[in-house]
Tab-separated table of C-alpha atoms and ligand atoms in Angstrom:
chain	number	residue	atom	x	y	z
A	1	MET	CA	120.894	102.161	88.322
A	2	SER	CA	121.580	104.550	85.646
A	3	ALA	CA	121.696	108.219	86.840
A	4	SER	CA	118.855	109.662	85.360
A	5	ARG	CA	115.820	107.400	84.609
A	6	PRO	CA	113.289	109.143	82.656
A	7	ILE	CA	109.627	110.108	83.906
A	8	PHE	CA	107.573	106.971	83.199
A	9	LEU	CA	104.733	108.093	81.054
A	10	ASP	CA	103.951	104.961	79.184
A	11	TYR	CA	101.439	103.424	81.490
A	12	ALA	CA	99.451	102.099	78.081
A	13	SER	CA	102.681	99.747	77.952
A	14	THR	CA	102.559	98.415	81.261
A	15	THR	CA	102.662	99.620	84.653
A	16	PRO	CA	104.882	98.968	88.105
A	17	LEU	CA	103.574	96.337	90.505
A	18	ASP	CA	101.702	98.028	92.938
A	19	GLU	CA	103.231	97.523	96.387
A	20	GLU	CA	100.187	96.108	98.205
A	21	VAL	CA	100.160	93.302	95.140
A	22	LEU	CA	103.521	92.359	95.474
A	23	ALA	CA	102.903	91.880	99.344
A	24	ALA	CA	99.863	89.747	98.352
A	25	MET	CA	101.893	87.745	96.164
A	26	MET	CA	104.988	87.400	98.321
A	27	PRO	CA	104.083	84.368	100.453
A	28	TYR	CA	102.713	82.450	97.475
A	29	PHE	CA	106.381	81.852	96.112
A	30	THR	CA	108.007	80.505	99.187
A	31	THR	CA	105.435	79.565	101.995
A	32	TYR	CA	102.440	78.510	100.173
A	33	TYR	CA	103.937	77.037	97.156
A	34	GLY	CA	101.654	74.149	96.731
A	35	ASN	CA	100.016	73.305	93.194
A	36	ALA	CA	96.399	74.586	93.016
A	37	SER	CA	95.651	71.225	91.187
A	38	SER	CA	96.691	69.021	93.903
A	39	LYS	CA	93.842	67.576	95.750
A	40	SER	CA	95.426	65.138	98.048
A	41	HIS	CA	96.733	67.481	100.585
A	42	ALA	CA	96.395	70.967	102.266
A	43	PHE	CA	99.305	72.519	99.950
A	44	GLY	CA	97.092	72.185	97.207
A	45	TRP	CA	93.849	73.224	99.148
A	46	ILE	CA	95.526	76.407	100.296
A	47	SER	CA	96.892	77.320	96.971
A	48	GLU	CA	93.096	76.264	95.078
A	49	ASP	CA	91.364	78.475	97.639
A	50	ALA	CA	93.909	81.809	96.947
A	51	VAL	CA	93.256	81.113	93.078
A	52	GLU	CA	89.090	80.899	93.729
A	53	ILE	CA	89.205	84.056	96.153
A	54	ALA	CA	90.871	86.070	93.376
A	55	ARG	CA	88.924	84.230	90.566
A	56	GLN	CA	85.743	85.814	92.506
A	57	GLU	CA	87.368	89.376	92.743
A	58	ILE	CA	87.750	89.336	88.916
A	59	ALA	CA	84.349	88.007	88.037
A	60	SER	CA	82.461	90.399	89.945
A	61	PHE	CA	84.348	93.208	88.692
A	62	ILE	CA	82.998	93.047	85.157
A	63	ALA	CA	79.374	91.300	86.642
A	64	CYS	CA	80.259	87.432	85.565
A	65	ILE	CA	80.337	84.312	87.689
A	66	LYS	CA	83.632	83.059	88.538
A	67	GLU	CA	83.055	79.656	86.510
A	68	GLU	CA	82.984	81.878	83.340
A	69	LEU	CA	86.647	83.240	83.795
A	70	VAL	CA	89.729	81.324	82.540
A	71	PHE	CA	93.277	82.424	83.571
A	72	THR	CA	96.252	82.646	80.772
A	73	SER	CA	99.318	84.346	80.289
A	74	GLY	CA	98.095	87.417	79.311
A	75	ALA	CA	95.915	89.062	76.973
A	76	THR	CA	97.635	87.722	73.978
A	77	GLU	CA	96.839	83.960	74.823
A	78	SER	CA	93.177	85.081	75.875
A	79	ILE	CA	92.658	86.451	72.385
A	80	ASN	CA	94.263	83.731	70.571
A	81	LEU	CA	91.959	81.200	73.028
A	82	ALA	CA	88.890	83.044	72.042
A	83	LEU	CA	89.317	83.877	68.322
A	84	ARG	CA	90.921	80.557	67.525
A	85	GLY	CA	89.111	78.175	70.448
A	86	ILE	CA	85.331	79.776	68.978
A	87	THR	CA	86.412	79.126	65.235
A	88	GLU	CA	87.254	75.586	65.338
A	89	PRO	CA	84.046	73.511	66.422
A	90	LEU	CA	81.981	75.538	64.006
A	91	ALA	CA	84.635	75.004	60.892
A	92	GLY	CA	83.096	74.324	57.817
A	93	LEU	CA	79.638	76.050	58.896
A	94	LYS	CA	79.980	79.770	59.399
A	95	ASN	CA	83.191	81.157	58.340
A	96	HIS	CA	82.858	84.852	58.385
A	97	ILE	CA	84.454	87.429	61.005
A	98	ILE	CA	83.933	91.131	61.191
A	99	ALA	CA	86.673	93.351	63.335
A	100	PHE	CA	87.824	97.086	63.173
A	101	ALA	CA	91.160	98.291	61.641
A	102	ASP	CA	92.495	99.765	64.994
A	103	GLU	CA	92.603	96.175	66.702
A	104	HIS	CA	95.548	95.260	68.865
A	105	ARG	CA	98.187	93.560	66.898
A	106	ALA	CA	97.371	90.495	68.989
A	107	VAL	CA	93.594	90.303	67.285
A	108	LEU	CA	94.983	91.417	63.785
A	109	ASP	CA	97.586	88.561	63.362
A	110	THR	CA	95.324	85.958	64.912
A	111	LEU	CA	92.583	86.860	62.475
A	112	TYR	CA	94.846	87.286	59.338
A	113	ASP	CA	96.516	83.763	60.310
A	114	LEU	CA	92.892	82.569	60.416
A	115	GLU	CA	92.267	83.891	57.186
A	116	LYS	CA	95.039	81.929	55.691
A	117	ARG	CA	93.317	78.969	57.201
A	118	GLY	CA	90.172	80.031	55.006
A	119	TYR	CA	88.179	82.126	56.886
A	120	GLN	CA	86.440	85.697	55.653
A	121	ILE	CA	87.998	88.380	57.540
A	122	THR	CA	86.312	91.879	56.939
A	123	LEU	CA	88.091	94.920	58.609
A	124	LEU	CA	85.778	97.771	58.974
A	125	PRO	CA	87.497	101.187	58.983
A	126	VAL	CA	87.467	103.679	61.684
A	127	ASP	CA	87.303	107.537	60.785
A	128	THR	CA	89.833	110.366	61.336
A	129	ASN	CA	88.487	110.662	65.060
A	130	GLY	CA	89.124	106.964	65.459
A	131	GLN	CA	85.654	106.301	66.113
A	132	ILE	CA	83.836	103.103	64.179
A	133	ASN	CA	80.596	103.174	62.308
A	134	ILE	CA	77.961	101.298	63.452
A	135	SER	CA	76.073	100.951	60.669
A	136	ASP	CA	79.007	99.774	58.683
A	137	LEU	CA	79.009	96.912	61.242
A	138	VAL	CA	75.286	96.302	60.520
A	139	ASP	CA	75.832	96.319	56.558
A	140	ALA	CA	78.544	93.689	56.940
A	141	ILE	CA	76.888	90.897	58.873
A	142	THR	CA	75.826	88.435	56.674
A	143	GLU	CA	74.344	84.256	57.437
A	144	GLN	CA	78.007	83.205	57.404
A	145	THR	CA	79.222	85.748	60.083
A	146	LEU	CA	80.315	83.606	63.069
A	147	LEU	CA	81.780	86.386	64.945
A	148	ILE	CA	82.159	90.243	65.730
A	149	SER	CA	85.347	91.791	67.253
A	150	CYS	CA	85.726	94.977	68.675
A	151	MET	CA	88.236	96.527	71.423
A	152	TYR	CA	86.629	98.177	74.150
A	153	ALA	CA	89.250	101.649	74.103
A	154	ASN	CA	91.967	101.855	71.701
A	155	ASN	CA	95.398	101.567	73.270
A	156	GLU	CA	96.971	104.303	71.167
A	157	THR	CA	94.418	106.716	70.967
A	158	GLY	CA	92.397	105.680	74.218
A	159	VAL	CA	89.433	106.086	71.833
A	160	ILE	CA	86.404	104.044	73.856
A	161	HIS	CA	84.225	102.258	71.214
A	162	PRO	CA	80.346	101.892	71.382
A	163	VAL	CA	80.693	98.250	73.063
A	164	GLN	CA	77.421	98.137	74.387
A	165	LYS	CA	75.555	99.195	70.824
A	166	ILE	CA	77.615	96.290	69.498
A	167	GLY	CA	76.677	93.624	72.092
A	168	ALA	CA	73.119	94.552	71.223
A	169	ILE	CA	73.494	94.078	67.677
A	170	ALA	CA	75.306	90.725	68.092
A	171	LYS	CA	72.686	89.557	69.939
A	172	GLU	CA	70.159	90.706	68.061
A	173	LYS	CA	71.502	88.957	65.051
A	174	ASN	CA	72.473	85.802	67.186
A	175	LYS	CA	76.327	86.668	66.392
A	176	PHE	CA	79.287	85.868	68.898
A	177	PHE	CA	80.718	89.094	69.668
A	178	PHE	CA	84.393	89.065	71.340
A	179	CYS	CA	86.168	92.212	73.055
A	180	ASP	CA	89.401	92.709	73.676
A	181	ALA	CA	89.027	94.849	76.891
A	182	THR	CA	92.785	95.130	77.647
A	183	GLN	CA	93.347	99.013	77.828
A	184	ALA	CA	89.716	99.659	79.519
A	185	PHE	CA	89.760	96.999	81.888
A	186	GLY	CA	90.375	98.808	85.456
A	187	LYS	CA	90.310	102.132	84.043
A	188	ILE	CA	86.455	102.480	83.268
A	189	PRO	CA	83.732	100.106	84.966
A	190	ILE	CA	82.995	97.122	82.424
A	191	ASN	CA	79.718	95.020	82.962
A	192	VAL	CA	79.482	92.198	80.118
A	193	GLN	CA	76.184	91.588	80.654
A	194	ASP	CA	74.625	95.303	80.026
A	195	ASP	CA	77.458	95.132	77.112
A	196	ASN	CA	75.983	91.684	75.917
A	197	ILE	CA	80.052	90.680	75.609
A	198	ASP	CA	80.104	86.968	75.137
A	199	MET	CA	83.863	86.887	75.371
A	200	MET	CA	86.410	89.202	76.683
A	201	ALA	CA	90.364	88.901	77.058
A	202	PHE	CA	92.306	91.353	79.617
A	203	SER	CA	95.465	91.450	81.498
A	204	ALA	CA	97.255	92.128	84.957
A	205	HIS	CA	100.158	93.998	84.040
A	206	LYS	CA	98.417	96.918	82.736
A	207	ILE	CA	96.154	97.633	85.980
A	208	TYR	CA	99.205	97.284	88.527
A	209	GLY	CA	99.441	93.472	88.730
A	210	PRO	CA	102.219	91.134	87.423
A	211	LYS	CA	103.259	90.526	83.704
A	212	GLY	CA	102.794	87.114	82.455
A	213	VAL	CA	98.711	86.406	83.719
A	214	GLY	CA	95.551	87.646	82.228
A	215	ALA	CA	92.007	86.214	82.022
A	216	LEU	CA	89.598	85.493	79.236
A	217	TYR	CA	85.548	85.740	79.984
A	218	ILE	CA	83.832	82.898	78.249
A	219	ARG	CA	79.834	83.760	78.524
A	220	ARG	CA	78.131	80.090	79.988
A	221	LYS	CA	74.589	81.104	79.572
A	222	ASP	CA	72.344	82.850	76.847
A	223	PRO	CA	74.663	82.076	74.708
A	224	ARG	CA	76.674	79.242	75.986
A	225	VAL	CA	80.273	79.781	74.212
A	226	MET	CA	81.942	76.384	73.660
A	227	LEU	CA	85.814	76.896	72.488
A	228	THR	CA	88.367	74.249	71.696
A	229	PRO	CA	91.242	74.283	73.889
A	230	GLN	CA	94.386	75.718	72.508
A	231	ILE	CA	96.940	74.228	74.982
A	232	THR	CA	96.180	70.835	76.229
A	233	GLY	CA	97.643	68.511	79.269
A	234	GLY	CA	96.426	68.328	82.642
A	235	SER	CA	93.381	70.017	81.702
A	236	GLN	CA	93.355	72.623	84.668
A	237	GLU	CA	90.731	75.227	83.905
A	238	ARG	CA	88.053	73.425	83.217
A	239	ASN	CA	90.056	71.848	80.440
A	240	LEU	CA	90.336	75.016	78.718
A	241	ARG	CA	93.896	76.001	79.441
A	242	SER	CA	96.087	73.460	80.893
A	243	GLY	CA	99.415	73.718	82.538
A	244	THR	CA	100.059	74.785	86.291
A	245	LEU	CA	98.429	77.534	87.647
A	246	ASN	CA	100.228	80.571	88.212
A	247	VAL	CA	99.273	81.017	91.900
A	248	ALA	CA	101.086	83.801	93.104
A	249	GLY	CA	100.457	85.690	89.450
A	250	ILE	CA	96.528	85.027	89.786
A	251	VAL	CA	96.833	85.979	93.502
A	252	GLY	CA	98.394	89.494	92.557
A	253	PHE	CA	95.903	89.780	89.703
A	254	GLY	CA	93.041	89.498	92.274
A	255	LYS	CA	94.677	92.140	94.571
A	256	ALA	CA	95.050	94.313	91.524
A	257	VAL	CA	91.645	94.140	90.871
A	258	ALA	CA	90.565	94.951	94.500
A	259	ARG	CA	92.834	97.851	94.199
A	260	CYS	CA	91.069	99.293	91.095
A	261	LYS	CA	87.603	98.312	92.652
A	262	SER	CA	87.801	100.567	95.523
A	263	ASN	CA	89.846	103.664	93.685
A	264	ILE	CA	88.484	103.402	89.777
A	265	ILE	CA	86.208	106.780	90.550
A	266	THR	CA	88.492	108.903	92.556
A	267	GLU	CA	91.264	107.749	90.358
A	268	SER	CA	89.751	108.067	87.044
A	269	GLU	CA	88.937	111.592	88.033
A	270	ARG	CA	92.460	112.435	89.164
A	271	ILE	CA	94.200	111.110	86.491
A	272	THR	CA	91.523	112.644	83.896
A	273	GLU	CA	92.413	115.983	85.545
A	274	LEU	CA	95.921	115.657	84.851
A	275	ARG	CA	95.634	114.668	81.467
A	276	MET	CA	93.407	117.774	80.758
A	277	PHE	CA	95.474	120.005	82.167
A	278	LEU	CA	98.518	118.636	80.015
A	279	GLU	CA	96.003	118.738	76.617
A	280	ARG	CA	94.955	122.227	77.687
A	281	THR	CA	98.707	123.851	78.321
A	282	CYS	CA	100.147	122.178	75.454
A	283	LYS	CA	97.411	123.285	73.439
A	284	GLU	CA	97.997	126.938	74.689
A	285	TYR	CA	101.498	127.153	73.886
A	286	LEU	CA	102.083	124.866	70.678
A	287	ASN	CA	100.412	123.788	67.573
A	288	ILE	CA	99.054	120.333	68.557
A	289	THR	CA	96.426	118.002	67.228
A	290	ILE	CA	95.260	115.382	69.824
A	291	GLN	CA	94.290	112.223	67.899
A	292	GLY	CA	90.447	111.298	68.702
A	293	GLU	CA	90.255	114.646	70.719
A	294	HIS	CA	86.388	114.998	70.634
A	295	THR	CA	85.565	111.678	71.318
A	296	ASP	CA	84.780	109.326	74.390
A	297	ARG	CA	88.499	108.739	75.851
A	298	LEU	CA	90.035	106.559	78.493
A	299	PRO	CA	91.254	108.999	81.304
A	300	ASN	CA	94.892	108.021	80.923
A	301	ILE	CA	95.839	108.385	77.292
A	302	CYS	CA	96.669	111.103	75.253
A	303	ASN	CA	97.980	110.893	71.739
A	304	ILE	CA	99.409	113.736	70.370
A	305	THR	CA	100.476	115.346	67.026
A	306	LEU	CA	103.125	118.533	67.223
A	307	ASN	CA	102.674	119.693	63.935
A	308	ASP	CA	105.237	122.327	63.903
A	309	TYR	CA	108.118	119.806	64.601
A	310	GLU	CA	110.653	119.750	62.123
A	311	GLY	CA	112.953	117.020	63.320
A	312	SER	CA	113.366	113.393	62.537
A	313	THR	CA	113.923	111.757	66.163
A	314	LEU	CA	110.995	113.069	68.063
A	315	ILE	CA	110.779	109.790	70.235
A	316	PRO	CA	114.368	109.798	70.960
A	317	ALA	CA	114.293	113.268	71.814
A	318	LEU	CA	111.687	113.117	74.172
A	319	CYS	CA	112.462	109.847	76.026
A	320	ASN	CA	115.970	111.453	77.696
A	321	LYS	CA	113.437	112.762	79.895
A	322	ILE	CA	109.980	111.384	79.659
A	323	ALA	CA	109.089	107.561	78.428
A	324	VAL	CA	106.486	107.801	75.828
A	325	SER	CA	105.321	105.728	72.867
A	326	SER	CA	105.443	106.343	69.325
A	327	GLY	CA	102.240	104.571	69.225
A	328	SER	CA	102.020	100.451	70.551
A	329	ALA	CA	105.115	99.231	72.432
A	330	CYS	CA	104.055	96.154	71.418
A	331	ASN	CA	105.100	96.378	68.048
A	332	SER	CA	107.952	99.158	68.249
A	333	GLY	CA	110.376	96.377	66.468
A	334	ASN	CA	108.076	97.790	63.166
A	335	THR	CA	109.296	100.644	61.447
A	336	SER	CA	105.926	100.982	59.124
A	337	GLY	CA	104.614	103.040	61.723
A	338	SER	CA	101.180	102.728	63.677
A	339	HIS	CA	98.132	100.835	61.715
A	340	VAL	CA	95.878	102.722	64.232
A	341	LEU	CA	97.064	105.847	63.154
A	342	LYS	CA	97.345	104.648	59.527
A	343	ALA	CA	93.735	103.865	60.007
A	344	MET	CA	93.007	107.358	61.038
A	345	GLU	CA	94.254	108.685	58.084
A	346	LEU	CA	97.390	110.364	59.144
A	347	THR	CA	100.276	110.680	56.668
A	348	LYS	CA	103.860	109.141	57.294
A	349	GLU	CA	104.746	112.435	57.934
A	350	GLN	CA	102.305	113.360	60.329
A	351	MET	CA	102.721	110.125	62.088
A	352	ASN	CA	106.849	111.219	62.580
A	353	LYS	CA	105.699	114.066	64.631
A	354	THR	CA	102.936	111.912	66.741
A	355	PHE	CA	103.380	110.157	70.158
A	356	ARG	CA	101.647	108.759	72.801
A	357	ILE	CA	101.624	109.758	76.258
A	358	SER	CA	99.960	107.294	79.293
A	359	LEU	CA	99.325	108.657	82.544
A	360	GLY	CA	98.745	106.302	85.860
A	361	ARG	CA	98.285	106.053	88.993
A	362	MET	CA	101.835	106.971	90.053
A	363	THR	CA	101.581	109.886	88.017
A	364	THR	CA	101.889	113.218	89.679
A	365	LYS	CA	101.348	116.918	89.089
A	366	GLU	CA	105.263	117.679	89.045
A	367	GLU	CA	105.688	114.887	86.283
A	368	ILE	CA	103.025	116.529	84.121
A	369	ASP	CA	104.649	120.016	84.516
A	370	LEU	CA	108.100	118.348	83.215
A	371	ALA	CA	106.288	116.706	80.700
A	372	ILE	CA	105.261	119.716	79.076
A	373	GLU	CA	108.181	121.604	79.589
A	374	THR	CA	110.137	118.922	77.375
A	375	ILE	CA	107.384	119.361	74.850
A	376	ARG	CA	107.841	122.699	74.276
A	377	LEU	CA	111.477	122.408	74.125
A	378	ILE	CA	111.770	119.679	71.717
A	379	ASN	CA	108.840	121.395	69.927
A	380	ASN	CA	110.924	124.501	69.239
A	381	LYS	CA	114.083	123.009	68.444
B	1	LIG	C1	98.499	95.426	76.095
B	1	LIG	C2	97.493	94.793	75.096
B	1	LIG	C3	97.532	93.694	74.385
B	1	LIG	C4	98.593	92.505	75.105
B	1	LIG	O1	98.287	92.094	76.529
B	1	LIG	P1	99.619	91.192	76.864
B	1	LIG	O2	98.962	90.676	78.369
B	1	LIG	O3	100.792	91.907	77.142
B	1	LIG	O4	99.459	90.032	76.051
B	1	LIG	C5	96.302	93.124	73.643
B	1	LIG	N1	95.133	94.280	73.662
B	1	LIG	C6	95.747	95.660	74.061
B	1	LIG	C7	94.540	96.363	73.667
B	1	LIG	C8	96.405	96.142	74.863
B	1	LIG	O5	96.619	97.341	75.137
């Protein structure tokens, strides 16, 4: 192990596995290793039971029924299944999709691919606070509109979108509503009925569960959403996602949700308080801008621009001490800068002085004190 690992303040990119989640998963690697699709013996039944218990746990957390959940390899796959799966049955009928400029790359790149295949994509802007405009949405809807896509909360700024309003509009106009809730799920309560969400993608590894497991919620009633599977084979997951189920991963996902369920209010209060302390203290000593500051934001994400910073290598300098991100870790290979900050009209120069700090279950006051000290030192260089 390296002598000095930085403090992890990048929980929006991924999270460590909760100890209780690991403990719940372990027997399913070595003792209960049956294939959940094996109907003829106890090995299979035990695995199937474990999967269905997890499915119920997750379903009740978002107020759907368990038959409305499909397990996948993560949010990226769920997003692909939702966006590609819904377009295919209606190909040639409705071909217009509306989304917003701050969507995750998994949504944007899938939409760009659909655009190449003949779909018409309208990407609506976000303002300088990272907020969407409802009347833009209403104006963009046409006869040809099949689907509206809006993420629940942005992964770079933490800005929460008015999902309930969008859902109500989608329902009234008879359009499907897809929501990438990967960043909001487990951090704030989500109810797919109240929000009129038709499809929702989310992932285990952002909520102290294992990597490589996710889910897609697919509404069964009012309206019934019909999808074309994107992975064919053994007909698992009601034929919507073939492949042997990742039983240990799904058990871990269920346990991670159970842990969120019992802690969501106290945990979000504690983390919000730490984040506010960080923001308040930084503002006291430094000339900073907090992106999306005066909006509804997730408890744990803070996107800071160090206005007086003069250097050119902010992120590497910070990351000796605190592991933070220049935006979204998911496209860190990309050097053209964050599409989210660009959509919020930050200049390239401002983007170079901006970083995302994201807190989590394991974050302590001492860690935040050290983060503040590190940011102050860097800023004065
Ligand atoms: C992390 C993330 C994803 C991708 O999730 P994976 O499970 O890693 O595929 C998609 N959307 C948002 C908003 C995210 O934060």
